[in-house]
mmCIF file of C-alpha atoms in Angstrom:
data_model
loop_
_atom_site.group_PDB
_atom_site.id
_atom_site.type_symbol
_atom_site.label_atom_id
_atom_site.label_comp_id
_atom_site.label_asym_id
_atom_site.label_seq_id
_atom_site.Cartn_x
_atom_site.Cartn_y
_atom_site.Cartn_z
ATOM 1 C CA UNK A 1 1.078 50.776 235.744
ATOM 2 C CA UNK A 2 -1.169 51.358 238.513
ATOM 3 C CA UNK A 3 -2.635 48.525 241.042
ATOM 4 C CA UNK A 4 -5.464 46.678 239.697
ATOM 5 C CA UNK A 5 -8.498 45.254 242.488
ATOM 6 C CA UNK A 6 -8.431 41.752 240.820
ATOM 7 C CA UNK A 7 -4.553 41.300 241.711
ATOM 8 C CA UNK A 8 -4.988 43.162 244.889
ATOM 9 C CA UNK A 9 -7.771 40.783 246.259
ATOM 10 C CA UNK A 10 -6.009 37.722 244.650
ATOM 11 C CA UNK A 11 -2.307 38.693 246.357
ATOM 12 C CA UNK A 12 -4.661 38.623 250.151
ATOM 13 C CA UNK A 13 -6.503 36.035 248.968
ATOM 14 C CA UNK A 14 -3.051 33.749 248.822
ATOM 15 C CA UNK A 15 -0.816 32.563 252.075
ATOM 16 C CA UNK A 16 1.870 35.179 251.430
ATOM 17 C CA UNK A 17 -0.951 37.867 251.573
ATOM 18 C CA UNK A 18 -2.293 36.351 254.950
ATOM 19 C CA UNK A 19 1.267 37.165 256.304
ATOM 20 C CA UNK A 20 1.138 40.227 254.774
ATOM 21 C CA UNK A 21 -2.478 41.583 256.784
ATOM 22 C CA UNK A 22 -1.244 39.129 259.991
ATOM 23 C CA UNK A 23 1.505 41.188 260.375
ATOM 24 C CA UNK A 24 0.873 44.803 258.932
ATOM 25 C CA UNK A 25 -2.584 44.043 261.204
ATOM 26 C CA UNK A 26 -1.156 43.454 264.119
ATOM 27 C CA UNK A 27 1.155 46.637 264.139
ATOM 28 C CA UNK A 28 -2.219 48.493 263.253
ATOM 29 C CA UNK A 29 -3.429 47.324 266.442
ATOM 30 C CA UNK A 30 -1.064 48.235 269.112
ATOM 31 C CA UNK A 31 -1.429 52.016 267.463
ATOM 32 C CA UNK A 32 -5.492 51.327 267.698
ATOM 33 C CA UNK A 33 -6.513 49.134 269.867
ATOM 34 C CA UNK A 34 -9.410 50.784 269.828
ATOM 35 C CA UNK A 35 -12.036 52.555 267.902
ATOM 36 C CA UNK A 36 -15.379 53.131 269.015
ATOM 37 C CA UNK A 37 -17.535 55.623 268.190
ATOM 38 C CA UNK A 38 -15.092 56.556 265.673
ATOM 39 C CA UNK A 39 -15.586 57.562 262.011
ATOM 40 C CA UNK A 40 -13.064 55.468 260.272
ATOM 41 C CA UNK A 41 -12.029 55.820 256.296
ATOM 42 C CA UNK A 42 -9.931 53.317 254.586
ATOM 43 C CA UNK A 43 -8.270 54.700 251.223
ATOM 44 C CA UNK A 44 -6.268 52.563 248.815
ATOM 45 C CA UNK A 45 -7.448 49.102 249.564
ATOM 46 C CA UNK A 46 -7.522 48.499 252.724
ATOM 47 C CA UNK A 47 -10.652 46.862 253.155
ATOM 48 C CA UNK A 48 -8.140 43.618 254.723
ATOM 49 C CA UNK A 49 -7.678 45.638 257.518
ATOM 50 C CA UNK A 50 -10.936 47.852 257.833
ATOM 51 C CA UNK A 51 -12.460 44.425 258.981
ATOM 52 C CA UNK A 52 -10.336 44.575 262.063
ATOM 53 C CA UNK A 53 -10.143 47.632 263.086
ATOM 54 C CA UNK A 54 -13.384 48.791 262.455
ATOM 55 C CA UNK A 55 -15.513 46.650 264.643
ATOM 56 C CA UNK A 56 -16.624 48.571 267.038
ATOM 57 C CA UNK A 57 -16.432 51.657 265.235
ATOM 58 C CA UNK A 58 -19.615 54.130 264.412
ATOM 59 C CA UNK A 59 -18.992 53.789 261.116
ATOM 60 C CA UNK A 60 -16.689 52.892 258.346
ATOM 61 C CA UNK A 61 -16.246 53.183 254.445
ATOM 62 C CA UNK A 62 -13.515 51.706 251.947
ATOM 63 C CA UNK A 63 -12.607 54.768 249.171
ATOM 64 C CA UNK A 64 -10.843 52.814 246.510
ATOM 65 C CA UNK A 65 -9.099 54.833 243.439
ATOM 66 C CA UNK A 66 -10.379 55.007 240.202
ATOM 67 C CA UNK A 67 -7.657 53.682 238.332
ATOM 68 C CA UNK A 68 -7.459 51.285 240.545
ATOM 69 C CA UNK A 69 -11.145 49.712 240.520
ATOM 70 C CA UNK A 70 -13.613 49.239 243.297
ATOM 71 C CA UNK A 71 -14.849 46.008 244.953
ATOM 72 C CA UNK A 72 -18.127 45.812 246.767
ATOM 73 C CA UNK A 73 -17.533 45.718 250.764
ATOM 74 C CA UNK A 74 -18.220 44.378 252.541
ATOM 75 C CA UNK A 75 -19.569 40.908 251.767
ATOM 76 C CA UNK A 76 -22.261 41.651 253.804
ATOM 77 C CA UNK A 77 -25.077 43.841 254.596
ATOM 78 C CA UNK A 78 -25.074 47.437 252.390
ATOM 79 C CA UNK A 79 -22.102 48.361 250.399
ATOM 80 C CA UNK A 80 -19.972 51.015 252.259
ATOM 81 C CA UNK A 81 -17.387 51.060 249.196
ATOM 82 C CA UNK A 82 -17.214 53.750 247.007
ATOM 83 C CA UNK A 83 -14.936 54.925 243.525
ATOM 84 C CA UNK A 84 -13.452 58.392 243.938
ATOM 85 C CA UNK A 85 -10.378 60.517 242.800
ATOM 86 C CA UNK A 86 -7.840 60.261 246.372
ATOM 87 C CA UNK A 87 -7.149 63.959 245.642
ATOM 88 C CA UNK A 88 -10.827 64.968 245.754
ATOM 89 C CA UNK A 89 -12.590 63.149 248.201
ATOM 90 C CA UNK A 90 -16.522 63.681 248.503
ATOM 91 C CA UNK A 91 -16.236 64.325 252.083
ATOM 92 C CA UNK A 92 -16.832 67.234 254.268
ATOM 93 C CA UNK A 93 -13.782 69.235 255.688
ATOM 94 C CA UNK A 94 -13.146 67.512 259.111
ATOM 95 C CA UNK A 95 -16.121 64.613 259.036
ATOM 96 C CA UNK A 96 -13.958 61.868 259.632
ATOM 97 C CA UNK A 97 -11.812 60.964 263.305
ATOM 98 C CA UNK A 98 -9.206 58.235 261.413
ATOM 99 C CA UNK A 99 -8.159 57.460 257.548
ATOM 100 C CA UNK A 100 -6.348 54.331 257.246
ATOM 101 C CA UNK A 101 -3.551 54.532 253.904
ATOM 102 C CA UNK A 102 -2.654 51.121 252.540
ATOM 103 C CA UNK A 103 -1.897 50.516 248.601
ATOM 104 C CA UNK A 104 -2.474 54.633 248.371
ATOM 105 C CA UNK A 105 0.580 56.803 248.714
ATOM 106 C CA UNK A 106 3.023 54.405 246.458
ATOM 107 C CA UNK A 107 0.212 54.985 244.037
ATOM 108 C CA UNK A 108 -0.737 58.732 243.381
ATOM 109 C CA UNK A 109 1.393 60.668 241.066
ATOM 110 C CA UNK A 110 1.161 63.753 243.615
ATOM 111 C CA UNK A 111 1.527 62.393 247.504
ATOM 112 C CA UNK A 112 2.017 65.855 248.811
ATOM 113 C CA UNK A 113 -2.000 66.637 247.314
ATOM 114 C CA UNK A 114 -2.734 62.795 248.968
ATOM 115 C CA UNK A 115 -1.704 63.691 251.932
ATOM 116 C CA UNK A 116 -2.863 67.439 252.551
ATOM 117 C CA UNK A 117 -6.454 65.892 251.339
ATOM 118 C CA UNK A 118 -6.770 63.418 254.034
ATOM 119 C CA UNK A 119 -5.853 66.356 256.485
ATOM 120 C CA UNK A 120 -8.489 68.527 255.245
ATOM 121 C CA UNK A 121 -11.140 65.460 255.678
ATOM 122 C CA UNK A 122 -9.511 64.513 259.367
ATOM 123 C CA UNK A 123 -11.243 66.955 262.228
ATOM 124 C CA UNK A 124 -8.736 68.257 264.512
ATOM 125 C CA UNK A 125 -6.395 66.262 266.341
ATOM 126 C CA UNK A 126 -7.965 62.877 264.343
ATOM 127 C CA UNK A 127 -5.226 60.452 263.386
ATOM 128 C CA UNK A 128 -3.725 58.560 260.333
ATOM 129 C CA UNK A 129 -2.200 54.795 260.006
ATOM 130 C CA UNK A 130 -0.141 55.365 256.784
ATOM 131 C CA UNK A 131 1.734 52.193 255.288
ATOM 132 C CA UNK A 132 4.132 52.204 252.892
ATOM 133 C CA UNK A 133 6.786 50.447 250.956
ATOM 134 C CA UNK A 134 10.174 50.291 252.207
ATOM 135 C CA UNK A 135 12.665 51.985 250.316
ATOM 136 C CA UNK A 136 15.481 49.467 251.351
ATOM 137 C CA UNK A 137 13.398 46.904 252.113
ATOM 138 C CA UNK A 138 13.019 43.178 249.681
ATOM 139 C CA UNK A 139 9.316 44.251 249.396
ATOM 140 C CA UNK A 140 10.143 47.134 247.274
ATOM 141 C CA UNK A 141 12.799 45.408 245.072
ATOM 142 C CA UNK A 142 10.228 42.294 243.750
ATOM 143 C CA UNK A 143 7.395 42.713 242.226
ATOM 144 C CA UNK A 144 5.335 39.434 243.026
ATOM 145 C CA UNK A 145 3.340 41.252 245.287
ATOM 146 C CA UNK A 146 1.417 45.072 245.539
ATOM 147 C CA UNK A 147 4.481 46.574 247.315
ATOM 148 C CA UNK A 148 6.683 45.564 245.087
ATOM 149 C CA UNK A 149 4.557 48.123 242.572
ATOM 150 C CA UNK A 150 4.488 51.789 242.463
ATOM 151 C CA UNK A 151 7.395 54.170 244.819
ATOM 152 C CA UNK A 152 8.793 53.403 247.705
ATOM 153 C CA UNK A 153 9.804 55.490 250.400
ATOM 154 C CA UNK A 154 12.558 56.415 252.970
ATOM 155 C CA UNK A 155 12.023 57.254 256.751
ATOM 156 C CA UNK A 156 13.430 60.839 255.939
ATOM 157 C CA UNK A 157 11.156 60.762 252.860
ATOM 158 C CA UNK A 158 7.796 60.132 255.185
ATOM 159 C CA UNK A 159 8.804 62.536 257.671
ATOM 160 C CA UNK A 160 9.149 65.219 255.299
ATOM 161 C CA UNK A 161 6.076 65.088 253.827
ATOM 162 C CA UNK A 162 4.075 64.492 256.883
ATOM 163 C CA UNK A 163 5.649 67.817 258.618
ATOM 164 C CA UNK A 164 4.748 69.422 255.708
ATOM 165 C CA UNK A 165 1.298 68.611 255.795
ATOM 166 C CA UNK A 166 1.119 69.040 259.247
ATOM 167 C CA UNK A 167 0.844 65.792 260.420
ATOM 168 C CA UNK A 168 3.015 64.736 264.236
ATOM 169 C CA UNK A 169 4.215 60.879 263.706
ATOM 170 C CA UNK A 170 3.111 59.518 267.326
ATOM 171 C CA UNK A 171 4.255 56.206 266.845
ATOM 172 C CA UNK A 172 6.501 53.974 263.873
ATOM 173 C CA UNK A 173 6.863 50.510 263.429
ATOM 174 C CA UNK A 174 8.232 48.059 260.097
ATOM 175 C CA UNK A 175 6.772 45.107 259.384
ATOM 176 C CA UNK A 176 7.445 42.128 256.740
ATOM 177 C CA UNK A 177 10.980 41.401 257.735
ATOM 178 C CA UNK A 178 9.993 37.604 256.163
ATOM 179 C CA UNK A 179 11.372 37.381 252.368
ATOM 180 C CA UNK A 180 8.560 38.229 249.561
ATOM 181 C CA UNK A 181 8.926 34.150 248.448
ATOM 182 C CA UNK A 182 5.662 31.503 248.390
ATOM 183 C CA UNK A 183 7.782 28.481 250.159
ATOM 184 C CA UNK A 184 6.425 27.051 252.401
ATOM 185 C CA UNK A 185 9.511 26.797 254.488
ATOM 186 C CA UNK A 186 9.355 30.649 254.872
ATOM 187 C CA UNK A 187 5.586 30.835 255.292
ATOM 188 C CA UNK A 188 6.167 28.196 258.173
ATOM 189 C CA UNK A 189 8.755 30.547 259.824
ATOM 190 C CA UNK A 190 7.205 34.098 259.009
ATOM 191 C CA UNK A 191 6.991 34.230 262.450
ATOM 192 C CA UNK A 192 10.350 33.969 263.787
ATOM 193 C CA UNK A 193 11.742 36.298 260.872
ATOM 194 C CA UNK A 194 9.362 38.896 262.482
ATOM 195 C CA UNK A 195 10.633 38.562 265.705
ATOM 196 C CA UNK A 196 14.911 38.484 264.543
ATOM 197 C CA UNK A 197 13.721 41.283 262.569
ATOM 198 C CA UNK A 198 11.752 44.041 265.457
ATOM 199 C CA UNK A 199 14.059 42.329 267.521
ATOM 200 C CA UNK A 200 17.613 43.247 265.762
ATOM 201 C CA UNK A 201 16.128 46.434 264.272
ATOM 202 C CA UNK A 202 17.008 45.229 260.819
ATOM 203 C CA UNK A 203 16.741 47.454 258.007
ATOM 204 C CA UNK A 204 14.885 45.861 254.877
ATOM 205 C CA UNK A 205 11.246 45.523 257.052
ATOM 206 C CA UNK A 206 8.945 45.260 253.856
ATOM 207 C CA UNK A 207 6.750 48.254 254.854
ATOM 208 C CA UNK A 208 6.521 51.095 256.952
ATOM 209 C CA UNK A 209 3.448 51.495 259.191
ATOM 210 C CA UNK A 210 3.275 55.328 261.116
ATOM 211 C CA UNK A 211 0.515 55.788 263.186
ATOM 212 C CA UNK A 212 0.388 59.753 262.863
ATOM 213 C CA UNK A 213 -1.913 63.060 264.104
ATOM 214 C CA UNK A 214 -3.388 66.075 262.536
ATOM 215 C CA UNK A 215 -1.944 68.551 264.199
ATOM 216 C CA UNK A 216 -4.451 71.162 265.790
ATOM 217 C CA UNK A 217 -3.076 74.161 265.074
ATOM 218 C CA UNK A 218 -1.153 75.473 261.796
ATOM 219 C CA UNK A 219 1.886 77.228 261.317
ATOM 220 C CA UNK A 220 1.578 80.697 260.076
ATOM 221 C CA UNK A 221 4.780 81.757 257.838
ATOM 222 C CA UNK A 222 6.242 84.760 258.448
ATOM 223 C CA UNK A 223 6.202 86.896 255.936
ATOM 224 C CA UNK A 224 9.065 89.651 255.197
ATOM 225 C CA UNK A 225 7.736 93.343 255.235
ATOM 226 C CA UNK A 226 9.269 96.192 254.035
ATOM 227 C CA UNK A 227 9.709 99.572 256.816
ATOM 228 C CA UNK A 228 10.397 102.533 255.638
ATOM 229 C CA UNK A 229 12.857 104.881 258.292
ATOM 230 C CA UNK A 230 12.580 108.461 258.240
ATOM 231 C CA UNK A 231 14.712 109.934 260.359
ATOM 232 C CA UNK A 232 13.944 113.280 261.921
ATOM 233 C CA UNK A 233 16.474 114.767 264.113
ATOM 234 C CA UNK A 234 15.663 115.851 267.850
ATOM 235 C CA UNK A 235 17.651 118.708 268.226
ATOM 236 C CA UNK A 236 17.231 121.544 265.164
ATOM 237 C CA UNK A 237 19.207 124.342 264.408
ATOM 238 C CA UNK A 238 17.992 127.475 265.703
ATOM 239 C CA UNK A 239 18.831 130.828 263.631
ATOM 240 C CA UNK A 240 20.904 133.276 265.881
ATOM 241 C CA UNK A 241 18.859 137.058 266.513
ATOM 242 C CA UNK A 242 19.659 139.703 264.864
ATOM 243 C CA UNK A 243 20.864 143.013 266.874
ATOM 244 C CA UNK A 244 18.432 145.528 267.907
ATOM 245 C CA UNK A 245 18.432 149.128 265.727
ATOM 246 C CA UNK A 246 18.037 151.698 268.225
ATOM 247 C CA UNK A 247 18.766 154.745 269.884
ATOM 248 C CA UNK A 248 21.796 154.315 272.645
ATOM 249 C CA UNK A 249 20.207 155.383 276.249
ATOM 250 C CA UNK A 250 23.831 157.116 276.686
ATOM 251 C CA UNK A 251 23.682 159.484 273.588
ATOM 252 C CA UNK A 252 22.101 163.170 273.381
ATOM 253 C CA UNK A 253 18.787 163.456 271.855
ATOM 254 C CA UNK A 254 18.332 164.367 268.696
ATOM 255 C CA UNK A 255 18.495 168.425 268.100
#
């Protein structure tokens, strides 16, 4: 069953959800630090994070899915949310420098078309922050929270389909290493679980976050012709002369 926007803004709305966008936020930031005069696209929800990274930014809108639902965002000023199909996005081909992918790729019933349509909407050489459910990670296996919904994925899995859609990971991080449980003993010490967890290299991180680049050029496949020989050969037969039929200089003329 696909996410729904009322249990999407109600899971950041709680403490475990600030963990969640503390942590997955400040990964984001040590791939972006950055992002003026940039054209920045969130798609999934990631309006938590838009908020932060966006600031300086020349301009930014949330694309939410349409099974999903759409929330106005932000809270103030004009709306720059919008419903669309993530397959089909009503964007120009390269009008936008970043995409940000949170609550998106678990989602969609086709990631290869997902991904391969944020490409064609990235110019050349723009860039991607894709997160993602953990395949081995507790995230994945409960489903109190949004990544605990929809498919998981692998390392191997991510870089497969990003080299296929010619996207170059640039840089990789996990985050959540903290358990998926409202305690407050373990909202206390998120923290230090974070830390053990980058730290030791553990691996059941909740989420994935690859900060990734469109690559500028594309890969033309070689395709197998067919060459038809003919062989001629250099040196040909030549037919030997036949003998002269003539009078012998040595014999008598004729009487």
């Amino acid at each position: 069953m696909p996410l729904d926007v009322a249990d999407l803004r109600s899971f950041y709305a709680s403490p475990l959800g600030h963990v969640a966008r503390r942590f997955i936020g400040t990964a984001m930031l040590r791939f972006w630090p950055d992002c003026a005069r940039q054209r920045v696209l969130g798609l999934g929800y990631a309006t938590p994070y838009l908020s932060v990274l966006g600031m300086d930014a020349e301009r930014v809108i949330a694309f939410m899915p349409a099974a999903q639902g759409v929330v106005n965002w932000p809270h103030q000023g004009l709306s720059a949310s919008a419903l669309v199909e993530p397959t089909l996005l009503p964007l120009p081909t390269a009008s936008i420098d970043r995409v940000v992918l949170v609550h998106a790729l678990e989602e969609t019933e086709s990631p290869d078309d997902l991904i391969e349509e944020v490409g064609r909407v990235l110019s050349p050489g723009g860039r991607m922050i894709l997160v993602v459910p953990n395949r081995r990670g507790l995230w994945a296996r409960m489903d109190g929270t949004p990544f605990g919904q929809g498919r998981p994925f692998s390392r191997s899995q991510l870089e497969a389909l990003m080299r296929s859609a010619e996207f170059s990971p640039e840089g990789w991080r996990e985050a959540l290493y903290v358990p998926p449980l409202r305690q407050r003993l373990l909202m206390r010490s998120a923290a230090a679980w974070e830390r053990m967890g980058a730290g030791l290299s553990l691996p059941f991180a909740g989420v994935h976050v690859i900060d990734a680049t469109k690559q500028v050029y594309r890969r033309v496949p070689l395709r197998a012709t067919r060459r038809s020989f003919a062989f001629r050969p250099i040196l040909l037969p030549q037919p030997t002369p036949a003998p002269r039929i003539g009078r012998d200089p040595d014999s008598p003329p004729p009487g």
